[in-house]
Every structure is written in structure tokens, then in C-alpha cells.
mmCIF file of C-alpha atoms in Angstrom:
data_model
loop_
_atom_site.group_PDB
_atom_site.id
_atom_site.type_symbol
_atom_site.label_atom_id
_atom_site.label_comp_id
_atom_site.label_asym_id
_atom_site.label_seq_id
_atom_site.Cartn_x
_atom_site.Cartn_y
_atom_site.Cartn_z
ATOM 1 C CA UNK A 214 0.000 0.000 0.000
ATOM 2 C CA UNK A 215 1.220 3.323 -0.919
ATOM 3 C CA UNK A 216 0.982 6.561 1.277
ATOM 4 C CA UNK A 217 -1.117 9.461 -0.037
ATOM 5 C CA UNK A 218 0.655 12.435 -0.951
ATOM 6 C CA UNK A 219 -1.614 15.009 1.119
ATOM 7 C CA UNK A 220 -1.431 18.910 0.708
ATOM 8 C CA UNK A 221 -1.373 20.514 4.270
ATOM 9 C CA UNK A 222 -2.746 23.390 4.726
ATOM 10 C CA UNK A 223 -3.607 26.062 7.786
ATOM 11 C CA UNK A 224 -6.810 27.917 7.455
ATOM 12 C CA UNK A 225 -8.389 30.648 9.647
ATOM 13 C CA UNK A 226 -12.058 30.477 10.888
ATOM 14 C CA UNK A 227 -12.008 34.593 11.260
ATOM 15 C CA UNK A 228 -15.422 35.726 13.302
ATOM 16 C CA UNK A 229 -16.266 39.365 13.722
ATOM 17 C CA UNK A 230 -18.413 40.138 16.758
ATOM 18 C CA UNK A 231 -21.893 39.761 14.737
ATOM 19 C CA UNK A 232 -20.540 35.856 14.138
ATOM 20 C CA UNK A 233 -19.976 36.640 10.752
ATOM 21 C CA UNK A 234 -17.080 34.615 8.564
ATOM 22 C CA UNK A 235 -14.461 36.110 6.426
ATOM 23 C CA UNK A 236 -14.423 33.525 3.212
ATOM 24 C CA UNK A 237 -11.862 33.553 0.674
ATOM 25 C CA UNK A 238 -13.693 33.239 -3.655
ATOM 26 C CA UNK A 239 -11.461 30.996 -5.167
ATOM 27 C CA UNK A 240 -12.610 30.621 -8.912
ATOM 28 C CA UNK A 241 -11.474 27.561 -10.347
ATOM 29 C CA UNK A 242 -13.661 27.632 -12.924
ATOM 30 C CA UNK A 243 -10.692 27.999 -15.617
ATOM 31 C CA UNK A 244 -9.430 24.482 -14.304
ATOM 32 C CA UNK A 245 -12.967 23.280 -15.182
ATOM 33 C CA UNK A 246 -13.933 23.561 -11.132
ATOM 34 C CA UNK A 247 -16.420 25.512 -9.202
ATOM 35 C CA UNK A 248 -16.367 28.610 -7.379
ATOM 36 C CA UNK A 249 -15.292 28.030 -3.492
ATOM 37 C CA UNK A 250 -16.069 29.703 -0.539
ATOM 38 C CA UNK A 251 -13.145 29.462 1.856
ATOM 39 C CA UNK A 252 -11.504 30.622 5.104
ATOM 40 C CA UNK A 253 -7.770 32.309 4.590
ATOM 41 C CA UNK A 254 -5.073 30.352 4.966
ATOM 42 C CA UNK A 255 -3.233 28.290 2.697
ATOM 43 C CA UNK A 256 -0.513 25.254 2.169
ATOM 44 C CA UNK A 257 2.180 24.667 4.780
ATOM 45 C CA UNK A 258 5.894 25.365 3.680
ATOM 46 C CA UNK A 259 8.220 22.487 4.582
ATOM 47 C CA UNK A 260 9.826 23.196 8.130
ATOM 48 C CA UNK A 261 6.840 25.329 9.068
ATOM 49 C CA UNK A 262 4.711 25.147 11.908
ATOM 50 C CA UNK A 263 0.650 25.195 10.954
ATOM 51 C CA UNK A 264 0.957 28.638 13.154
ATOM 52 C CA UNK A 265 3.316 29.980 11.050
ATOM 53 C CA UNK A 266 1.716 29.189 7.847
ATOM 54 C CA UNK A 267 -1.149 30.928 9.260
ATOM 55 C CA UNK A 268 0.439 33.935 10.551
ATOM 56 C CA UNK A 269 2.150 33.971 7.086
ATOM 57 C CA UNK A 270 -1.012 33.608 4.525
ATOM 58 C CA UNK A 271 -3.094 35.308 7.350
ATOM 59 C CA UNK A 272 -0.723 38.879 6.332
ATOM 60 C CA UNK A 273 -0.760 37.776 2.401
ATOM 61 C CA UNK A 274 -4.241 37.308 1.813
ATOM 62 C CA UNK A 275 -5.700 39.633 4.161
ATOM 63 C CA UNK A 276 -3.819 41.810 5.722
ATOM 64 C CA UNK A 277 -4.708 40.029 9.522
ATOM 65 C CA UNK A 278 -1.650 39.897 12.092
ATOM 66 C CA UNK A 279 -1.853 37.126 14.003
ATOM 67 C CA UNK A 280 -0.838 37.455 17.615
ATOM 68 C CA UNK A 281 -0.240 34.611 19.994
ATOM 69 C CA UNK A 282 -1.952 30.586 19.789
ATOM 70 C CA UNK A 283 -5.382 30.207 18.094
ATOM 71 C CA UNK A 284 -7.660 27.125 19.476
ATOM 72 C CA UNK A 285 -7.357 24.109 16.722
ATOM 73 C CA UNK A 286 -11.064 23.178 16.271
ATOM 74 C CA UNK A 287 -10.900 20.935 13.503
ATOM 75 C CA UNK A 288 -9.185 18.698 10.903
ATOM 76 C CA UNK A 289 -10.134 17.842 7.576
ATOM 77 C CA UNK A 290 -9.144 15.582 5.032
ATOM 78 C CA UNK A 291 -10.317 15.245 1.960
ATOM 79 C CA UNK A 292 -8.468 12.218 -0.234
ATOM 80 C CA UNK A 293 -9.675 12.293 -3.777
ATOM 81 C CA UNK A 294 -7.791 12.303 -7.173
ATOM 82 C CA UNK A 295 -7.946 15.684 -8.503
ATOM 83 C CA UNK A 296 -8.656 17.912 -4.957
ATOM 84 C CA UNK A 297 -5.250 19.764 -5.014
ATOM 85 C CA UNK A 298 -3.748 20.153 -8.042
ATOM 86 C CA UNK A 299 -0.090 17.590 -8.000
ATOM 87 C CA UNK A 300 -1.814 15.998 -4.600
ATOM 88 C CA UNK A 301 -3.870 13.099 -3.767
ATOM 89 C CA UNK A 302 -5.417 14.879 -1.472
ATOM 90 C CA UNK A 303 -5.731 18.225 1.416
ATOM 91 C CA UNK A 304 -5.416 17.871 5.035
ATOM 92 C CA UNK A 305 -6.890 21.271 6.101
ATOM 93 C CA UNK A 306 -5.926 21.951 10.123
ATOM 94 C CA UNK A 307 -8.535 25.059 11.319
ATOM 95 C CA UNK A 308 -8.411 27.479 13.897
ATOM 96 C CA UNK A 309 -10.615 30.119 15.102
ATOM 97 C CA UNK A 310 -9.394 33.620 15.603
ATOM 98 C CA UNK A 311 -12.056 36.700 16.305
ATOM 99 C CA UNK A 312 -10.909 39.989 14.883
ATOM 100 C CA UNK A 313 -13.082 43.024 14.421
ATOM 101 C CA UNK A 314 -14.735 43.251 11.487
ATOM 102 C CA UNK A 315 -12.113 44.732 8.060
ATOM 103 C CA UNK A 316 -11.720 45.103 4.538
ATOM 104 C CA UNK A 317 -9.399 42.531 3.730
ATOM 105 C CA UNK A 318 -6.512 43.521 1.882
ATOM 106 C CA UNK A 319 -3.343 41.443 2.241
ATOM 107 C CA UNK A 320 -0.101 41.392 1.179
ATOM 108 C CA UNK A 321 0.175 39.951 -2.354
ATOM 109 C CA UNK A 322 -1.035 42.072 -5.138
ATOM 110 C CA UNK A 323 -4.702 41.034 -6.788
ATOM 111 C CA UNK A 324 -2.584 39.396 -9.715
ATOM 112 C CA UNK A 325 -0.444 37.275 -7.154
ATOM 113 C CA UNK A 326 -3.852 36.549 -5.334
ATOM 114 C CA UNK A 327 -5.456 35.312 -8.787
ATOM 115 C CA UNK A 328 -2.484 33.244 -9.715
ATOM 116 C CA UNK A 329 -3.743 31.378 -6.964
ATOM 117 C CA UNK A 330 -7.432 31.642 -7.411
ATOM 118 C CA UNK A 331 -8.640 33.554 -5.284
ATOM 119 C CA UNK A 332 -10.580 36.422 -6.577
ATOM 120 C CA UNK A 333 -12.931 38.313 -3.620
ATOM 121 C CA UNK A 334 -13.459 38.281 0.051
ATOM 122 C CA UNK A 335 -16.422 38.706 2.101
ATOM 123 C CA UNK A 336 -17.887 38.577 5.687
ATOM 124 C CA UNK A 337 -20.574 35.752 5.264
ATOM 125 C CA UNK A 338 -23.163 36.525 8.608
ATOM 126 C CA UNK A 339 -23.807 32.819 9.506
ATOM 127 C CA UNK A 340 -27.500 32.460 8.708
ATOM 128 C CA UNK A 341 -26.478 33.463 4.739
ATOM 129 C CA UNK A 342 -24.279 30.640 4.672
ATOM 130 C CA UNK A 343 -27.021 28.189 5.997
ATOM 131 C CA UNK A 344 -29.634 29.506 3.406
ATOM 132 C CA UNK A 345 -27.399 29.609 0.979
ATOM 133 C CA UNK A 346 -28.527 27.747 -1.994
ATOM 134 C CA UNK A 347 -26.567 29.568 -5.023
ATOM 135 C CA UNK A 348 -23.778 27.768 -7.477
ATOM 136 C CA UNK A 349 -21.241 28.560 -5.507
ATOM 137 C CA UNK A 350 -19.859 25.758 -2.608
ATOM 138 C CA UNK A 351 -18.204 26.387 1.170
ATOM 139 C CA UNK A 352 -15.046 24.539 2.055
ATOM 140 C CA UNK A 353 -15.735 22.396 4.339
ATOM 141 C CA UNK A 354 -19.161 21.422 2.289
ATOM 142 C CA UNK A 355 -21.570 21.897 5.454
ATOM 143 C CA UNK A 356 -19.841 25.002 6.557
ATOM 144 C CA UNK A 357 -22.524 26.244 8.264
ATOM 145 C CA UNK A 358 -23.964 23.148 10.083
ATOM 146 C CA UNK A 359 -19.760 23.397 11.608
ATOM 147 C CA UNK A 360 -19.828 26.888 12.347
ATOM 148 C CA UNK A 361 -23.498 26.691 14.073
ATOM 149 C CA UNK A 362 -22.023 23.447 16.279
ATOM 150 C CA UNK A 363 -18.626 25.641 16.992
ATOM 151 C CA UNK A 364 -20.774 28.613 18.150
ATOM 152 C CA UNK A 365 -22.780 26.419 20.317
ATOM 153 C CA UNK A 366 -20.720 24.274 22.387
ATOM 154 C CA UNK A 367 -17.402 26.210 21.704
ATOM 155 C CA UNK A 368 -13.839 24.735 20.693
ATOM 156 C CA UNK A 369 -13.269 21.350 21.188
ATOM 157 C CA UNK A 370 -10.851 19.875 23.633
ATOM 158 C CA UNK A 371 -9.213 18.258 20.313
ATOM 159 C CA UNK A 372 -9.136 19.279 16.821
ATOM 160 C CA UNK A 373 -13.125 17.717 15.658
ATOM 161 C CA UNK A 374 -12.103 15.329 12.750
ATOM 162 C CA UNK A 375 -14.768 16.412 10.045
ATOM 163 C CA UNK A 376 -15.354 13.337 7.089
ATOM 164 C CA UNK A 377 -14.543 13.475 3.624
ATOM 165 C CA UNK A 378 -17.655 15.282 2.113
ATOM 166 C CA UNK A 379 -18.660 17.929 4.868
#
């Protein structure tokens, strides 16, 4: 049996006071993919920490400092030919951070940011992303289900493992 060759990547749950979430638009509709909601954060750099990758795309995509340890609230992996690009897979580790509410603006210049998809921001208020029945999907699938449980009961002692299609 073979090992996967997973993409890790850190990723931000950012919450402004009103609950809202700042999503990343990543358009891979040019790959022949769909349009993707998403929090910020991106793949882990070998010999970094899933902290520093965070502080690091956190300031590129945008424009958040990260100060201090974030609560790990969940993991997911998603194994499946075709996911990530030169990967058989993502391993996406999550954190939540709370951070007034901004206009996003990172970093990398918008041509840097749509070299690697990613083409708008916006604060999602929680009860659009349940309703939400547009083209467009949420990474994880069930974002909001996630976010409603999170906002209930509050981070987990561990990392929640969430399954291949939420």
C-alpha cells in the first residue's frame, strides 16, 4: 500500500463580533472547477509550523496579524484524485481567531492573489451561509452546520475530525 501524498494546509475560521465569517472566492472555474467559498489560509511550507503558515497567509491574503496561539477546532481531510492540483489529497488543520470586522486587503497584489485563485473576500453573517442555496460551494461542504455546532458548544478539547464530504 502506498501513502497518499496530502497537501497541508492552515486555514483561519475569522469571526467578527456579529458571528460573521471572512471567506476567501477561489474561482477555479478555468481548471474546469467551481467557485469556493473558503476561510484564509493556505498550504504549509516544509519546516513550518501550521501557526506559522497561518500567521504567514493570514498577512498575504488579508492583511490580519496574528498574535499569539489560536484554538485548533478541527481537521479535515479530503483524499480524492484531482482535490489539489499535483496531490492526492488536502489535510486542512482550522483554527478560530475573532478579529473586528475589516476590509481585507493582504499582502500579495490582486494578480499574485489570482495566480492562486482567489478572486474576492467577504464577511458571510452565519445564517447566509445556511440559506445559501446559489452555485457557488463552502469549504468544508456543510460550513454552516460546523460553524453553528462551533458557536454552540465552543472549541473542542481536540481538533473535531470532520469526514470526507462535509
Amino acid at each position: 500500500m502506498t501513502e497518499s501524498n496530502l497537501r497541508h494546509a492552515a486555514r483561519a475560521l475569522v469571526l467578527d463580533d456579529t458571528d460573521s465569517v471572512l471567506l476567501c472566492r477561489f474561482d477555479f472555474r478555468r481548471q474546469g472547477g467551481p467557485v469556493v467559498w473558503a476561510a484564509p489560509g493556505g498550504g504549509i511550507d516544509p519546516g513550518e509550523t501550521e501557526l506559522e503558515c497561518l500567521r504567514r497567509e493570514l498577512a498575504e491574503e488579508v492583511g490580519l496579524e496574528l498574535v499569539g496561539d489560536l484554538p485548533k477546532v478541527w481537521r479535515h481531510e479530503v483524499v480524492e484524485a484531482g482535490h489539489a492540483p499535483g496531490y492526492d489529497g488536502v489535510v486542512n488543520h482550522y483554527y478560530l481567531m475573532r478579529a473586528e470586522r475589516f476590509a481585507p486587503r493582504g499582502l500579495l497584489a490582486e494578480e499574485e492573489l489570482a495566480a492562486e485563485n482567489v478572486t474576492g473576500f467577504a464577511w458571510w453573517p452565519l445564517a447566509d451561509v445556511l440559506s445559501y442555496d446559489g452555485p457557488d460551494l463552502f469549504s468544508p461542504r456543510h460550513l454552516g452546520a460546523h460553524l453553528s455546532e462551533l458557536l454552540r458548544e465552543g472549541p473542542p478539547p481536540e481538533p473535531r475530525e470532520l469526514g470526507t464530504h462535509d
